[in-house]
Coordinates of C-alpha atoms in Angstrom, one line a residue:
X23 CA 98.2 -14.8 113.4
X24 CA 98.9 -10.8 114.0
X25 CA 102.2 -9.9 111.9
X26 CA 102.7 -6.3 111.4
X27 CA 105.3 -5.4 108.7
X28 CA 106.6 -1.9 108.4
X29 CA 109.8 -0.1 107.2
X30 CA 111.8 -0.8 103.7
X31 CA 114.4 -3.1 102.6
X32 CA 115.8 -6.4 103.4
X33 CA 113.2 -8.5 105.2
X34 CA 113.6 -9.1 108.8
X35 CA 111.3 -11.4 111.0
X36 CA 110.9 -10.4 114.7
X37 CA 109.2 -12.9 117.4
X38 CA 109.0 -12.1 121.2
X39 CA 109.4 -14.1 124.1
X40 CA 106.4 -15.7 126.5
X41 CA 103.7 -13.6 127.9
X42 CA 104.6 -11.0 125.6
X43 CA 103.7 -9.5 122.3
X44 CA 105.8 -8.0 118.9
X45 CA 105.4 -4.0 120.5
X46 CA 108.1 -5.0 123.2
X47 CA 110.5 -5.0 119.9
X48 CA 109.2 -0.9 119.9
X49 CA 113.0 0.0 121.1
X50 CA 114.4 -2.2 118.6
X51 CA 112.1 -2.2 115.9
X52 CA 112.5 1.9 115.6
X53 CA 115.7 1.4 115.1
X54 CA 115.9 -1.7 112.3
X55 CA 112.8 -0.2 110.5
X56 CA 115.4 2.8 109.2
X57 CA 116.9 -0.6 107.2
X58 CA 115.0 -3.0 106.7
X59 CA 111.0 -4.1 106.2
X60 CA 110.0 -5.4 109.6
X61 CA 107.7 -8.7 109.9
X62 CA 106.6 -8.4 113.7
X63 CA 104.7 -11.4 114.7
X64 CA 101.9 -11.9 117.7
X65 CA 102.5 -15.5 118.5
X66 CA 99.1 -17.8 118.8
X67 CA 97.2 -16.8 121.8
X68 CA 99.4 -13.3 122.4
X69 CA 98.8 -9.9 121.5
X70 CA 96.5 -9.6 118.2
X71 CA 96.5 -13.0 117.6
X72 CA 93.5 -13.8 119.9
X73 CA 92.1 -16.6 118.9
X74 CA 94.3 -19.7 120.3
X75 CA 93.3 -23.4 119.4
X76 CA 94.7 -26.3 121.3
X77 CA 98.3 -27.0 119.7
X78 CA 98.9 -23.3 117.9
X79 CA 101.6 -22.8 119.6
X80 CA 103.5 -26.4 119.1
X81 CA 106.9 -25.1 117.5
X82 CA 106.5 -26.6 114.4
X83 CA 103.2 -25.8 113.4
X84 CA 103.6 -21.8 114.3
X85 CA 107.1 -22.4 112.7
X86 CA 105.5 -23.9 109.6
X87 CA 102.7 -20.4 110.1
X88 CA 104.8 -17.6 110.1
X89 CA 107.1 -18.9 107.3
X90 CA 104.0 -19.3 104.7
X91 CA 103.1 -16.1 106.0
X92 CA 106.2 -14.0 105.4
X93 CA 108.9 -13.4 102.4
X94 CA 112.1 -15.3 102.7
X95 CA 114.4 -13.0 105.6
X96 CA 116.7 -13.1 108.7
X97 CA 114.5 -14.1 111.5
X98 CA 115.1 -12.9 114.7
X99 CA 113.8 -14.4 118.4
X100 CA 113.6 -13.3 122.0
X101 CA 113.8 -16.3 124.4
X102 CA 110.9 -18.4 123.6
X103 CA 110.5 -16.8 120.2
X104 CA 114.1 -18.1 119.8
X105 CA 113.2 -21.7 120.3
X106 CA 110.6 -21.1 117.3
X107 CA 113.6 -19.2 115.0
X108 CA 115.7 -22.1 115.5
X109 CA 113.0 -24.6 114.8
X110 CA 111.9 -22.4 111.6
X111 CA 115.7 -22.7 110.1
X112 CA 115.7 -26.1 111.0
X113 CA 112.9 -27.2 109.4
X114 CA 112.5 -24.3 107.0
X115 CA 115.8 -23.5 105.5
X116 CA 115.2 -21.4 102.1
X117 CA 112.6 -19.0 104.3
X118 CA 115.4 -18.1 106.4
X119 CA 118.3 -16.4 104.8
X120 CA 120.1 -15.9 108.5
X121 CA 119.0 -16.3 112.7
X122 CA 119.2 -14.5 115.2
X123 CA 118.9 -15.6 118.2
X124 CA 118.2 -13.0 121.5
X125 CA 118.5 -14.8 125.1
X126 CA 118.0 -18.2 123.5
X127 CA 119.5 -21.2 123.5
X128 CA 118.8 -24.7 122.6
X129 CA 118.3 -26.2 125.7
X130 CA 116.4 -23.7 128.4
X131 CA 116.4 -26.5 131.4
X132 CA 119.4 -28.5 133.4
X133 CA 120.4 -31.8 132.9
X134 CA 122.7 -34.5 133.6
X135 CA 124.4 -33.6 131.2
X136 CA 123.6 -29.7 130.4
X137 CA 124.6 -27.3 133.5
X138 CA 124.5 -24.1 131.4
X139 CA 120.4 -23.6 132.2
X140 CA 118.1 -23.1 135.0
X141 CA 116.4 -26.0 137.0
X142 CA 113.2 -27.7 135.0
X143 CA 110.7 -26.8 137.9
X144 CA 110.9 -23.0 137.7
X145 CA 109.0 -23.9 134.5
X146 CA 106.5 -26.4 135.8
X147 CA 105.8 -24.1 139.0
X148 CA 105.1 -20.5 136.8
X149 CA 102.4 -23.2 135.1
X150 CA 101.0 -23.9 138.1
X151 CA 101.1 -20.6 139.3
X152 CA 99.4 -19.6 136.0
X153 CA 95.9 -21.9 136.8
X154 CA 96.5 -20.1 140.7
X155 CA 97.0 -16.8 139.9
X156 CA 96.8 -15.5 136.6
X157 CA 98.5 -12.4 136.6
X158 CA 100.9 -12.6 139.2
X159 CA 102.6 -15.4 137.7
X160 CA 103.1 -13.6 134.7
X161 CA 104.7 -10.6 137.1
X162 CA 107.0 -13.1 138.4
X163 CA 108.2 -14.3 135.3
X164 CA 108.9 -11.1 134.4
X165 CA 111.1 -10.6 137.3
X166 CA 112.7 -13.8 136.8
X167 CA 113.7 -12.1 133.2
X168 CA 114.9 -8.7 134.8
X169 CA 116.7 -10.7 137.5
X170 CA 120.4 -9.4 137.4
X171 CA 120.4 -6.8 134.9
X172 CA 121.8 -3.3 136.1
X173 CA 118.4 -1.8 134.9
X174 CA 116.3 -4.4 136.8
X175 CA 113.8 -2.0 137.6
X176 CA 113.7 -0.3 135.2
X177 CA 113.2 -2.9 132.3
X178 CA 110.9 -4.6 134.7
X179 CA 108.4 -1.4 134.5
X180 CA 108.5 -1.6 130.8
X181 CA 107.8 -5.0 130.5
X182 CA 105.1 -5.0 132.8
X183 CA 103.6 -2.0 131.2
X184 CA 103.8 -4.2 127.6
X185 CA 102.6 -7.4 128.8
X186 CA 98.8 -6.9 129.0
X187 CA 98.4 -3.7 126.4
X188 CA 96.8 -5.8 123.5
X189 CA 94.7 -7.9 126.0
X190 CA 95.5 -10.7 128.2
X191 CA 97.2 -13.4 126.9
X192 CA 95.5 -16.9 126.9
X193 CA 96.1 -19.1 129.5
X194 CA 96.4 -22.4 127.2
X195 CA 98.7 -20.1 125.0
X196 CA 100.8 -19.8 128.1
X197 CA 101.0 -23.3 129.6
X198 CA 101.6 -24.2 125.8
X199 CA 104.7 -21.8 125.6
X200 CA 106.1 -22.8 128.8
X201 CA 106.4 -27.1 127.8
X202 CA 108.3 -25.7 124.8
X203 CA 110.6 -23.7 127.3
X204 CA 110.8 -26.5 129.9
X205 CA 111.3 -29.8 127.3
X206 CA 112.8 -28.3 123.5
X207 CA 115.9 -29.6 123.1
X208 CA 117.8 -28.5 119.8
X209 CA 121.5 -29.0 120.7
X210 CA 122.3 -32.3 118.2
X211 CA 120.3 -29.9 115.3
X212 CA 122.4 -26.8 115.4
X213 CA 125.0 -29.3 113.0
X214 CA 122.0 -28.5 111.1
X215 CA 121.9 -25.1 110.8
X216 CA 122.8 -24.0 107.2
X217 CA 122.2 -20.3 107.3
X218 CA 124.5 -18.1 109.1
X219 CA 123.3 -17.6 112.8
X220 CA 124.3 -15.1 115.6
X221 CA 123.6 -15.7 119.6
X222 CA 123.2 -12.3 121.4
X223 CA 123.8 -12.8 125.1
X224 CA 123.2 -11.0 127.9
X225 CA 126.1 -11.3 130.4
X226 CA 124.0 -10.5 133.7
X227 CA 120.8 -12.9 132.2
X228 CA 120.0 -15.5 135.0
X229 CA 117.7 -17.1 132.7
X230 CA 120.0 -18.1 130.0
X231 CA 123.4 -18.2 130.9
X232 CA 125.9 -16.9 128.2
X233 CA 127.9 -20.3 128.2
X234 CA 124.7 -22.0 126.9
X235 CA 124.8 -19.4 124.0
X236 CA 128.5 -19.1 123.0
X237 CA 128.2 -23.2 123.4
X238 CA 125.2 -22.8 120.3
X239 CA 127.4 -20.6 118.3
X240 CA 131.0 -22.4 118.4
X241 CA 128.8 -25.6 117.1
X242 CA 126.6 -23.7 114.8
X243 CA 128.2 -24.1 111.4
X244 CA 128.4 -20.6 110.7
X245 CA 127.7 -19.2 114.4
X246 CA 128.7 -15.7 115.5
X247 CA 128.5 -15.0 119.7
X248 CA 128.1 -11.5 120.7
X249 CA 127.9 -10.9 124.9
X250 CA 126.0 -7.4 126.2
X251 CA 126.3 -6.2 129.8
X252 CA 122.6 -6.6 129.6
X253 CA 120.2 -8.9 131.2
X254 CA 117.2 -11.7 129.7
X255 CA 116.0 -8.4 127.5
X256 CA 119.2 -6.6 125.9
X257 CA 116.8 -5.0 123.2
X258 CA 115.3 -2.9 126.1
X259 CA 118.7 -1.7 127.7
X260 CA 121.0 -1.5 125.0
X261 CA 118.7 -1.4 121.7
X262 CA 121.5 0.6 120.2
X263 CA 124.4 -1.9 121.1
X264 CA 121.5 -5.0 119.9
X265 CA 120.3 -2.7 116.6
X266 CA 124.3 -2.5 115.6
X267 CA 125.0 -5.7 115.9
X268 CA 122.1 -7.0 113.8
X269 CA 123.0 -5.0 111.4
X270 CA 126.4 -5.5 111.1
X271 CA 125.7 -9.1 111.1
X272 CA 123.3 -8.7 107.9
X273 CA 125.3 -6.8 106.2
X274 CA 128.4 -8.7 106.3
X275 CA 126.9 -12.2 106.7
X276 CA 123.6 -12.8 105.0
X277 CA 124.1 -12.2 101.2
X278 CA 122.2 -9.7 99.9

């Protein structure tokens, strides 16, 4: 697995969302990497990490990967990479000193019982789009993810201009990533959680609605909830306002 580390200081573990690689953190990362040592990982099958075998990408194992691979530090996850965070404090609590969670929340899909997410089947039809049409189902997600954001167009230029820079990503990689989004379910874990966490929101993301995240925080033992007038990417639009509040939140919550 790809992980890049650069900068000095308190270590910091970065993992992107689905589709993508760690260099759509670039906004972000230039702005963190003036405080702290930077761990930016390629997920299996994504960016530099090429190779993909059958079941790389199952949360635990990459989890279980990328905290053997890196010191103990504050990890940080974008959407899907968010889901892998939360399952690396979970299962790996002395690796990770604090989360940080991006457009993320426990529980991506609806249920009887869970309103704040989007129906199941938008997941189960980008997969079958994917075995269809490659890259135009990856284009469509990444609408999905701009969808609502006042810099829609924007932020959907960037991401689309990211997405295949290091390669294409592989398709098992893909269909992998997109059960964990459609059947992870971590709401009776967050109890769990011993580290302190903080949930980032963006208040104009269709994907994952900002109740779902201040929901994670309030029941997240030592939970902070910030809300950006951002969309499903608030590193791209507002890295300052995101850069800030990480830091503020490691200064003042993670013990040195």
């Amino acid at each position: 697995m790809s992980i890049r580390t650069l900068g000095e200081g308190q270590d910091l573990v970065l993992i992107h969302g689905w589709a993508m690689h760690g260099g759509i953190f670039a906004p972000l990362s230039e702005r963190l990497a003036q405080r702290f040592r930077l761990h930016v990982v390629d997920l299996p099958g994504h960016g530099d990490s090429h190779d993909y075998a059958a079941g790389s990408l199952e949360s635990k194992r990459v989890a279980r990967a990328i905290a053997e691979a890196t010191p103990a530090a504050v990890w940080i996850g974008w959407s899907l990479g968010g889901l892998i965070a939360l399952q690396a404090a979970l299962d790996h609590p002395a690796q990770v000193r604090g989360l940080v969670e991006i457009a993320a929340s426990p529980r991506f899909v609806r249920g009887d019982d869970w309103s704040h997410a989007v129906p199941g089947m938008i997941f189960r039809e980008f997969a079958a789009g994917l075995i269809a049409e490659f890259r135009p189902a990856i284009e469509r997600f990444l609408a999905l993810e701009t969808l609502g954001s006042a810099n829609a167009m924007e932020e959907l230029r960037e991401l689309k201009a990211h997405v295949f820079e290091r390669g294409d990503p592989s398709e098992q990689a893909l269909l992998d990533g997109l059960a964990i989004l459609d059947h992870a379910d971590y709401r009776d874990e967050l109890q769990r959680l011993s580290m302190p966490s903080l949930w980032i929101a963006g208040r104009r993301d269709r994907l994952v609605p900002t109740a779902a995240m201040q929901w994670a925080a309030e029941r997240s033992p030592r939970g902070r909830f910030v809300e950006i007038a951002a969309g499903h990417a608030p590193f791209l639009s507002h890295a300052d306002t995101v850069a800030e509040a990480i830091i503020e939140f490691v200064e003042t919550a993670v013990a040195a």
